[in-house]
Amino acid sequence: MPLTAAQQRTVNAAVDLFAEHGVGGTSLQMIADAVGVTKAAVYHQFKTKEEIVLAVAEGELARVEAALEIAEAEATPAAARDVLLEQMVALAIERRHMESTLLSDPVIVRFFAEHEPFRAVMGRLARVLMADERGREARVRAAMLTAAIGGAVMHPLVAELDDKTLRTQLLHLARSFLDLPD
Amino acid sequence: MPLTAAQQRTVNAAVDLFAEHGVGGTSLQMIADAVGVTKAAVYHQFKTKEEIVLAVAEGELARVEAALEIAEAEATPAAARDVLLEQMVALAIERRHMESTLLSDPVIVRFFAEHEPFRAVMGRLARVLMADERGREARVRAAMLTAAIGGAVMHPLVAELDDKTLRTQLLHLARSFLDLPD
DNA sequence: GTCTATACGCGGATAGAC
DNA sequence: GTCTATCCGCGTATAGAC
């Protein structure tokens, strides 16, 4: 179900505010003020705050799905995995400038853990990431790699690196973690 | 400054509730009920909710510091790094059973990012983790490794693995990421 | 479809009595 | 140390105007 114009304005404002103050730290009043309407007007667009969070999360999910589409179009599992690595790194780099807490927010995390559509996408992501491997080691490796790319961009240690350098290093080290050539 | 008995009871209750519902999802009323007193009594122990969060975060920090003490007692940087890896994996495994969101919670993350004592410990951790290396690659690698160990334990992909297996795999893969022997 | 007005309950926080 | 009472802001919710 596509969003109406008013809903889209609300979501856009919410994304910025969630990224800056966290979901729990963002009130409907703040969102309403940012859009330039009243609380009740926002509440009319989305029946609950959770629905706004859901819309924001779905927006994020859509980007991951787009990355998956590109990767899964490759001919071999190995090629798909490598393309997915590039996509994941690119998404993570974009994300780093939203003060953000957006994906580490418990509320968002809960959505990604509980709602089936999110789990399905995460399953696809894991499958491509593991290529043709199957064992425990491959699972742990995929879990670590996902966490490493997503978490490293927010780490103070890399705060001073510019986007291009960080992107190159992340991709290089991710490949080396998988014993892939550069 | 050590905690009074009443403060310790409050903190103990808070840790469990934060782990289950997140910081934002835990009200002072919930903490008060868990301890068996009123909200105002809790407020007498800690002037604000943030002070409770701080006390909880300091408890977590103390464990990381203890791990660092053990690692830094080693004779060489390489040995210190390897011992620290073991300690970090052990801490992460413990943590996995707190539904948790505790360390990924925006409120907690903010504390670790803004308060100097936390930054100092994180600096020590990074230093030991990088051993005698200095360059950009070492920094990104340390950031990825920290995120990978901390984040992987919560990943759905490894949910079915028992603690011992996960611990072994994490340590094995962390070492391989650093090109270390097992 | 979009908005205003208004009300209810809850969570964070403070003042002051015991 | 703990209580009662109270204040304010926010999230939820409804009725109704444009």
CSV table of C-alpha atoms (C1' of nucleotides) in Angstrom, one decimal:
chain,number,residue,atom,x,y,z
A,1,MET,CA,0.0,0.0,0.0
A,2,PRO,CA,1.6,3.2,-1.2
A,3,LEU,CA,1.8,6.2,1.1
A,4,THR,CA,-0.3,9.3,0.5
A,5,ALA,CA,1.5,12.6,0.1
A,6,ALA,CA,0.7,13.6,3.7
A,7,GLN,CA,1.9,10.3,5.0
A,8,GLN,CA,5.2,10.6,3.0
A,9,ARG,CA,5.8,14.0,4.5
A,10,THR,CA,5.3,12.6,8.0
A,11,VAL,CA,7.6,9.7,7.3
A,12,ASN,CA,10.3,11.9,5.9
A,13,ALA,CA,10.2,14.1,9.0
A,14,ALA,CA,10.2,11.0,11.2
A,15,VAL,CA,13.3,9.5,9.6
A,16,ASP,CA,15.4,12.6,10.4
A,17,LEU,CA,14.1,12.9,13.9
A,18,PHE,CA,14.5,9.2,14.7
A,19,ALA,CA,18.0,9.3,13.4
A,20,GLU,CA,18.8,12.3,15.6
A,21,HIS,CA,16.9,11.5,18.8
A,22,GLY,CA,16.1,7.8,18.5
A,23,VAL,CA,12.6,6.4,18.3
A,24,GLY,CA,12.0,6.6,22.0
A,25,GLY,CA,13.3,10.2,22.1
A,26,THR,CA,11.0,11.4,19.3
A,27,SER,CA,7.5,12.5,20.3
A,28,LEU,CA,4.5,12.9,17.9
A,29,GLN,CA,4.6,16.6,18.8
A,30,MET,CA,8.2,16.8,17.4
A,31,ILE,CA,7.1,15.1,14.2
A,32,ALA,CA,4.0,17.4,14.0
A,33,ASP,CA,6.1,20.5,14.5
A,34,ALA,CA,8.6,19.4,11.8
A,35,VAL,CA,5.8,18.8,9.3
A,36,GLY,CA,4.0,22.0,10.4
A,37,VAL,CA,0.8,20.5,11.6
A,38,THR,CA,-0.8,19.4,14.8
A,39,LYS,CA,-0.4,16.1,16.7
A,40,ALA,CA,-3.9,15.0,15.8
A,41,ALA,CA,-3.2,15.5,12.2
A,42,VAL,CA,-0.2,13.2,12.4
A,43,TYR,CA,-2.3,10.8,14.4
A,44,HIS,CA,-4.8,10.8,11.6
A,45,GLN,CA,-2.2,9.7,9.1
A,46,PHE,CA,-1.0,6.9,11.3
A,47,LYS,CA,-3.2,5.4,14.0
A,48,THR,CA,-0.2,4.8,16.3
A,49,LYS,CA,3.4,5.8,16.7
A,50,GLU,CA,4.3,2.2,15.9
A,51,GLU,CA,2.8,2.5,12.5
A,52,ILE,CA,5.1,5.4,11.8
A,53,VAL,CA,8.0,3.3,12.9
A,54,LEU,CA,6.8,0.5,10.7
A,55,ALA,CA,6.6,2.8,7.7
A,56,VAL,CA,10.2,4.0,8.4
A,57,ALA,CA,11.4,0.5,8.8
A,58,GLU,CA,9.7,-0.6,5.6
A,59,GLY,CA,11.6,2.2,3.8
A,60,GLU,CA,14.9,0.9,5.1
A,61,LEU,CA,13.8,-2.7,4.2
A,62,ALA,CA,13.1,-1.6,0.6
A,63,ARG,CA,16.7,-0.5,0.2
A,64,VAL,CA,18.0,-3.8,1.4
A,65,GLU,CA,15.6,-5.6,-0.9
A,66,ALA,CA,16.8,-3.5,-3.8
A,67,ALA,CA,20.4,-4.5,-3.0
A,68,LEU,CA,19.3,-8.1,-2.9
A,69,GLU,CA,17.6,-7.9,-6.3
A,70,ILE,CA,20.8,-6.6,-7.9
A,71,ALA,CA,23.0,-9.3,-6.2
A,72,GLU,CA,20.6,-12.2,-6.9
A,73,ALA,CA,20.7,-11.3,-10.6
A,74,GLU,CA,24.3,-12.5,-10.8
A,75,ALA,CA,25.0,-15.8,-12.5
A,76,THR,CA,26.9,-17.6,-9.7
A,77,PRO,CA,26.5,-17.6,-5.9
A,78,ALA,CA,30.0,-16.3,-5.5
A,79,ALA,CA,29.4,-13.4,-7.8
A,80,ALA,CA,26.1,-12.6,-6.0
A,81,ARG,CA,27.8,-12.6,-2.7
A,82,ASP,CA,30.5,-10.2,-3.9
A,83,VAL,CA,28.0,-7.8,-5.3
A,84,LEU,CA,25.9,-8.0,-2.1
A,85,LEU,CA,29.0,-7.1,-0.1
A,86,GLU,CA,29.4,-3.9,-2.2
A,87,GLN,CA,25.8,-3.1,-1.7
A,88,MET,CA,25.8,-3.6,2.0
A,89,VAL,CA,28.9,-1.5,2.4
A,90,ALA,CA,27.4,1.3,0.4
A,91,LEU,CA,24.2,1.2,2.5
A,92,ALA,CA,26.2,1.2,5.7
A,93,ILE,CA,28.3,4.2,4.6
A,94,GLU,CA,25.1,6.2,3.7
A,95,ARG,CA,23.7,5.4,7.1
A,96,ARG,CA,26.7,6.6,9.1
A,97,HIS,CA,25.7,10.2,8.8
A,98,MET,CA,22.4,9.7,10.4
A,99,GLU,CA,23.6,10.2,14.0
A,100,SER,CA,22.0,7.0,14.1
A,101,THR,CA,20.8,4.7,16.3
A,102,LEU,CA,18.1,4.1,13.7
A,103,LEU,CA,19.0,0.5,13.1
A,104,SER,CA,20.4,-0.1,16.6
A,105,ASP,CA,17.2,1.2,18.1
A,106,PRO,CA,15.4,-1.5,20.2
A,107,VAL,CA,12.1,-0.6,18.6
A,108,ILE,CA,13.5,-1.0,15.1
A,109,VAL,CA,15.4,-4.1,16.0
A,110,ARG,CA,12.2,-5.6,17.4
A,111,PHE,CA,10.4,-5.0,14.1
A,112,PHE,CA,13.2,-6.7,12.2
A,113,ALA,CA,13.1,-9.6,14.5
A,114,GLU,CA,9.3,-10.2,14.8
A,115,HIS,CA,7.7,-9.2,11.5
A,116,GLU,CA,7.8,-12.0,9.0
A,117,PRO,CA,8.6,-9.8,5.9
A,118,PHE,CA,11.7,-8.5,7.6
A,119,ARG,CA,12.8,-12.0,8.6
A,120,ALA,CA,12.3,-13.2,5.1
A,121,VAL,CA,14.5,-10.5,3.6
A,122,MET,CA,17.1,-11.2,6.3
A,123,GLY,CA,17.0,-14.9,5.3
A,124,ARG,CA,17.6,-14.0,1.7
A,125,LEU,CA,20.5,-11.8,2.7
A,126,ALA,CA,22.0,-14.6,4.8
A,127,ARG,CA,21.6,-17.1,2.0
A,128,VAL,CA,23.4,-14.9,-0.6
A,129,LEU,CA,26.0,-14.1,2.0
A,130,MET,CA,26.8,-17.7,2.7
A,131,ALA,CA,27.0,-18.5,-1.1
A,132,ASP,CA,27.0,-22.3,-1.4
A,133,GLU,CA,28.3,-23.0,2.1
A,134,ARG,CA,26.0,-24.6,4.7
A,135,GLY,CA,27.7,-25.4,8.0
A,136,ARG,CA,27.8,-23.7,11.3
A,137,GLU,CA,30.9,-21.9,10.5
A,138,ALA,CA,29.3,-20.2,7.5
A,139,ARG,CA,26.3,-19.1,9.6
A,140,VAL,CA,28.5,-17.6,12.3
A,141,ARG,CA,30.7,-16.0,9.6
A,142,ALA,CA,27.6,-14.4,7.9
A,143,ALA,CA,26.3,-13.2,11.2
A,144,MET,CA,29.7,-11.6,12.1
A,145,LEU,CA,30.0,-10.0,8.7
A,146,THR,CA,26.6,-8.5,8.8
A,147,ALA,CA,27.2,-7.1,12.3
A,148,ALA,CA,30.8,-6.0,11.4
A,149,ILE,CA,29.7,-3.9,8.4
A,150,GLY,CA,26.7,-2.4,10.1
A,151,GLY,CA,28.4,-1.7,13.3
A,152,ALA,CA,31.8,-0.6,12.2
A,153,VAL,CA,30.6,2.6,10.5
A,154,MET,CA,29.4,4.0,13.8
A,155,HIS,CA,32.6,3.1,15.7
A,156,PRO,CA,34.6,6.1,17.1
A,157,LEU,CA,37.8,4.5,15.7
A,158,VAL,CA,36.7,5.2,12.1
A,159,ALA,CA,35.0,8.6,12.8
A,160,GLU,CA,37.9,10.5,11.1
A,161,LEU,CA,38.0,8.5,7.9
A,162,ASP,CA,36.3,9.9,4.9
A,163,ASP,CA,33.5,8.0,3.2
A,164,LYS,CA,35.6,6.8,0.3
A,165,THR,CA,38.4,5.5,2.4
A,166,LEU,CA,36.1,3.8,4.8
A,167,ARG,CA,34.2,2.2,2.0
A,168,THR,CA,37.3,0.9,0.4
A,169,GLN,CA,38.7,-0.5,3.7
A,170,LEU,CA,35.4,-2.1,4.7
A,171,LEU,CA,35.0,-3.9,1.4
A,172,HIS,CA,38.7,-5.0,1.4
A,173,LEU,CA,38.5,-6.4,4.9
A,174,ALA,CA,35.0,-8.0,4.3
A,175,ARG,CA,36.5,-9.8,1.4
A,176,SER,CA,39.5,-10.9,3.3
A,177,PHE,CA,37.3,-12.2,6.1
A,178,LEU,CA,35.6,-14.4,3.5
A,179,ASP,CA,39.0,-15.3,1.9
A,180,LEU,CA,38.0,-13.6,-1.3
A,181,PRO,CA,40.4,-11.8,-3.7
A,182,ASP,CA,40.1,-8.0,-3.9
B,1,MET,CA,31.2,6.0,45.0
B,2,PRO,CA,29.8,2.7,46.0
B,3,LEU,CA,26.1,2.1,45.9
B,4,THR,CA,23.9,1.8,49.0
B,5,ALA,CA,21.9,-1.4,49.5
B,6,ALA,CA,18.7,0.3,48.3
B,7,GLN,CA,20.5,1.6,45.2
B,8,GLN,CA,21.9,-1.8,44.4
B,9,ARG,CA,18.4,-3.3,44.6
B,10,THR,CA,17.2,-0.7,42.2
B,11,VAL,CA,20.1,-1.2,39.8
B,12,ASN,CA,19.6,-5.0,39.8
B,13,ALA,CA,16.0,-4.7,39.0
B,14,ALA,CA,16.8,-2.1,36.3
B,15,VAL,CA,19.3,-4.3,34.5
B,16,ASP,CA,16.8,-7.1,34.1
B,17,LEU,CA,14.0,-4.7,32.9
B,18,PHE,CA,16.3,-2.8,30.5
B,19,ALA,CA,17.4,-6.1,29.0
B,20,GLU,CA,13.8,-7.2,28.5
B,21,HIS,CA,12.1,-4.0,27.5
B,22,GLY,CA,14.9,-1.6,26.5
B,23,VAL,CA,15.7,1.6,28.4
B,24,GLY,CA,13.0,3.6,26.7
B,25,GLY,CA,10.5,0.8,27.3
B,26,THR,CA,11.2,0.6,31.0
B,27,SER,CA,9.3,3.0,33.2
B,28,LEU,CA,10.2,4.1,36.7
B,29,GLN,CA,6.9,2.5,37.8
B,30,MET,CA,8.1,-0.8,36.5
B,31,ILE,CA,11.3,-0.6,38.4
B,32,ALA,CA,9.5,0.5,41.5
B,33,ASP,CA,7.1,-2.4,41.3
B,34,ALA,CA,9.9,-4.8,40.7
B,35,VAL,CA,11.7,-3.6,43.9
B,36,GLY,CA,8.4,-3.4,45.8
B,37,VAL,CA,8.4,0.4,46.5
B,38,THR,CA,6.9,3.5,45.1
B,39,LYS,CA,8.2,5.7,42.3
B,40,ALA,CA,9.1,8.4,44.7
B,41,ALA,CA,11.3,6.0,46.7
B,42,VAL,CA,13.2,5.2,43.5
B,43,TYR,CA,13.6,8.9,42.9
B,44,HIS,CA,15.2,9.2,46.3
B,45,GLN,CA,17.9,6.7,45.3
B,46,PHE,CA,18.5,8.3,41.9
B,47,LYS,CA,17.6,11.9,41.0
B,48,THR,CA,16.8,11.0,37.4
B,49,LYS,CA,16.2,8.0,35.2
B,50,GLU,CA,19.5,8.8,33.5
B,51,GLU,CA,21.4,8.2,36.7
B,52,ILE,CA,20.0,4.7,36.9
B,53,VAL,CA,21.1,4.2,33.3
B,54,LEU,CA,24.5,5.5,34.2
B,55,ALA,CA,24.8,3.1,37.1
B,56,VAL,CA,23.8,0.2,34.9
B,57,ALA,CA,26.3,1.3,32.2
B,58,GLU,CA,29.0,1.6,34.8
B,59,GLY,CA,28.4,-1.9,35.9
B,60,GLU,CA,28.8,-3.1,32.3
B,61,LEU,CA,32.0,-1.0,31.9
B,62,ALA,CA,33.5,-2.5,35.0
B,63,ARG,CA,33.3,-5.9,33.3
B,64,VAL,CA,35.1,-4.6,30.2
B,65,GLU,CA,37.8,-3.0,32.4
B,66,ALA,CA,38.3,-6.3,34.2
B,67,ALA,CA,38.8,-8.0,30.9
B,68,LEU,CA,41.3,-5.4,29.9
B,69,GLU,CA,43.3,-5.8,33.1
B,70,ILE,CA,43.7,-9.4,32.4
B,71,ALA,CA,44.7,-8.9,28.8
B,72,GLU,CA,47.1,-6.0,29.5
B,73,ALA,CA,48.9,-8.2,32.1
B,74,GLU,CA,50.3,-10.3,29.2
B,75,ALA,CA,53.9,-9.8,28.2
B,76,THR,CA,53.5,-9.0,24.5
B,77,PRO,CA,50.9,-7.0,22.5
B,78,ALA,CA,50.1,-10.1,20.5
B,79,ALA,CA,49.4,-12.2,23.6
B,80,ALA,CA,47.4,-9.3,25.1
B,81,ARG,CA,45.3,-9.1,22.0
B,82,ASP,CA,44.6,-12.8,21.9
B,83,VAL,CA,43.6,-12.9,25.6
B,84,LEU,CA,41.3,-9.9,25.0
B,85,LEU,CA,39.6,-11.7,22.2
B,86,GLU,CA,38.8,-14.5,24.5
B,87,GLN,CA,37.5,-12.1,27.1
B,88,MET,CA,35.3,-10.2,24.6
B,89,VAL,CA,33.8,-13.4,23.2
B,90,ALA,CA,33.0,-14.6,26.7
B,91,LEU,CA,31.3,-11.3,27.6
B,92,ALA,CA,29.3,-11.3,24.4
B,93,ILE,CA,28.1,-14.9,25.0
B,94,GLU,CA,27.0,-14.0,28.5
B,95,ARG,CA,25.1,-11.0,27.1
B,96,ARG,CA,23.2,-12.9,24.5
B,97,HIS,CA,20.7,-14.2,26.9
B,98,MET,CA,19.6,-10.7,28.0
B,99,GLU,CA,16.9,-10.3,25.3
B,100,SER,CA,19.1,-7.4,24.9
B,101,THR,CA,19.1,-4.4,23.3
B,102,LEU,CA,21.1,-3.3,26.4
B,103,LEU,CA,24.3,-2.4,24.6
B,104,SER,CA,22.6,-1.5,21.3
B,105,ASP,CA,20.2,0.8,23.1
B,106,PRO,CA,20.6,4.4,21.9
B,107,VAL,CA,20.6,5.7,25.4
B,108,ILE,CA,23.4,3.4,26.5
B,109,VAL,CA,25.3,4.0,23.2
B,110,ARG,CA,25.1,7.7,23.9
B,111,PHE,CA,26.6,7.2,27.3
B,112,PHE,CA,29.5,5.2,25.9
B,113,ALA,CA,30.0,7.9,23.2
B,114,GLU,CA,29.8,11.0,25.3
B,115,HIS,CA,31.2,10.2,28.8
B,116,GLU,CA,34.9,10.4,29.0
B,117,PRO,CA,35.5,7.4,31.3
B,118,PHE,CA,33.7,5.2,28.8
B,119,ARG,CA,35.7,6.6,25.9
B,120,ALA,CA,38.9,6.0,27.8
B,121,VAL,CA,38.1,2.3,28.3
B,122,MET,CA,37.1,2.0,24.6
B,123,GLY,CA,40.4,3.6,23.7
B,124,ARG,CA,42.3,1.0,25.7
B,125,LEU,CA,40.3,-1.7,24.2
B,126,ALA,CA,41.1,-0.5,20.7
B,127,ARG,CA,44.8,-0.2,21.5
B,128,VAL,CA,45.1,-3.7,22.7
B,129,LEU,CA,43.0,-5.0,19.8
B,130,MET,CA,45.3,-3.3,17.3
B,131,ALA,CA,48.4,-4.7,19.0
B,132,ASP,CA,51.4,-3.0,17.5
B,133,GLU,CA,49.7,-2.0,14.3
B,134,ARG,CA,48.9,1.7,13.6
B,135,GLY,CA,47.4,2.3,10.1
B,136,ARG,CA,43.9,2.9,8.8
B,137,GLU,CA,43.4,-0.7,8.0
B,138,ALA,CA,44.1,-1.7,11.6
B,139,ARG,CA,41.6,0.8,12.9
B,140,VAL,CA,38.8,-0.3,10.5
B,141,ARG,CA,39.7,-3.9,11.3
B,142,ALA,CA,39.4,-3.3,15.1
B,143,ALA,CA,36.1,-1.5,14.6
B,144,MET,CA,34.7,-4.3,12.5
B,145,LEU,CA,35.9,-7.0,15.0
B,146,THR,CA,34.3,-5.2,17.9
B,147,ALA,CA,31.0,-4.8,16.1
B,148,ALA,CA,31.2,-8.4,14.7
B,149,ILE,CA,31.6,-10.1,18.1
B,150,GLY,CA,29.1,-7.9,19.9
B,151,GLY,CA,26.5,-8.0,17.1
B,152,ALA,CA,26.8,-11.6,15.9
B,153,VAL,CA,25.6,-13.1,19.2
B,154,MET,CA,22.2,-11.5,18.7
B,155,HIS,CA,21.9,-12.5,15.1
B,156,PRO,CA,19.0,-14.8,14.2
B,157,LEU,CA,21.4,-17.0,12.2
B,158,VAL,CA,23.1,-18.2,15.3
B,159,ALA,CA,20.1,-18.4,17.5
B,160,GLU,CA,20.1,-22.2,17.4
B,161,LEU,CA,23.7,-22.7,18.3
B,162,ASP,CA,24.5,-23.5,21.9
B,163,ASP,CA,26.8,-21.2,23.9
B,164,LYS,CA,29.9,-23.5,23.7
B,165,THR,CA,29.7,-23.9,19.9
B,166,LEU,CA,29.0,-20.2,19.3
B,167,ARG,CA,31.9,-19.3,21.6
B,168,THR,CA,34.3,-21.6,19.8
B,169,GLN,CA,33.2,-20.4,16.3
B,170,LEU,CA,33.4,-16.8,17.3
B,171,LEU,CA,36.9,-17.1,18.6
B,172,HIS,CA,38.0,-19.2,15.7
B,173,LEU,CA,36.7,-16.7,13.1
B,174,ALA,CA,37.9,-13.6,15.0
B,175,ARG,CA,41.4,-15.1,15.0
B,176,SER,CA,41.2,-15.9,11.3
B,177,PHE,CA,40.0,-12.4,10.6
B,178,LEU,CA,43.2,-11.2,12.3
B,179,ASP,CA,45.3,-13.8,10.5
B,180,LEU,CA,46.1,-15.4,13.9
B,181,PRO,CA,46.6,-19.2,14.5
B,182,ASP,CA,43.9,-21.0,16.5
C,1,DG,C1',-8.6,13.5,2.5
C,2,DT,C1',-6.9,16.7,5.6
C,3,DC,C1',-7.2,19.3,9.4
C,4,DT,C1',-8.7,21.5,14.6
C,5,DA,C1',-10.3,20.9,19.3
C,6,DT,C1',-10.5,18.5,23.2
C,7,DA,C1',-10.1,14.8,26.6
C,8,DC,C1',-7.9,10.7,29.1
C,9,DG,C1',-4.2,8.0,31.1
C,10,DC,C1',0.6,7.2,31.9
C,11,DG,C1',5.5,8.3,32.7
C,12,DG,C1',9.0,11.5,34.5
C,13,DA,C1',9.8,14.5,38.2
C,14,DT,C1',9.3,17.4,42.7
C,15,DA,C1',7.6,18.9,47.5
C,16,DG,C1',6.9,17.8,51.8
C,17,DA,C1',5.1,14.5,55.7
C,18,DC,C1',6.3,10.3,58.4
D,1,DG,C1',14.1,5.5,53.2
D,2,DT,C1',9.6,5.5,52.1
D,3,DC,C1',5.3,7.5,51.6
D,4,DT,C1',1.1,10.8,49.5
D,5,DA,C1',0.1,14.3,46.6
D,6,DT,C1',0.7,16.9,42.7
D,7,DC,C1',2.6,19.0,38.2
D,8,DC,C1',3.6,18.7,33.3
D,9,DG,C1',4.3,16.6,28.8
D,10,DC,C1',3.4,13.0,25.7
D,11,DG,C1',0.9,9.1,23.4
D,12,DT,C1',-3.7,7.6,22.5
D,13,DA,C1',-8.2,8.5,21.1
D,14,DT,C1',-12.7,10.7,19.4
D,15,DA,C1',-15.9,14.3,17.3
D,16,DG,C1',-16.4,17.1,13.9
D,17,DA,C1',-15.0,21.3,10.6
D,18,DC,C1',-13.2,22.3,5.9
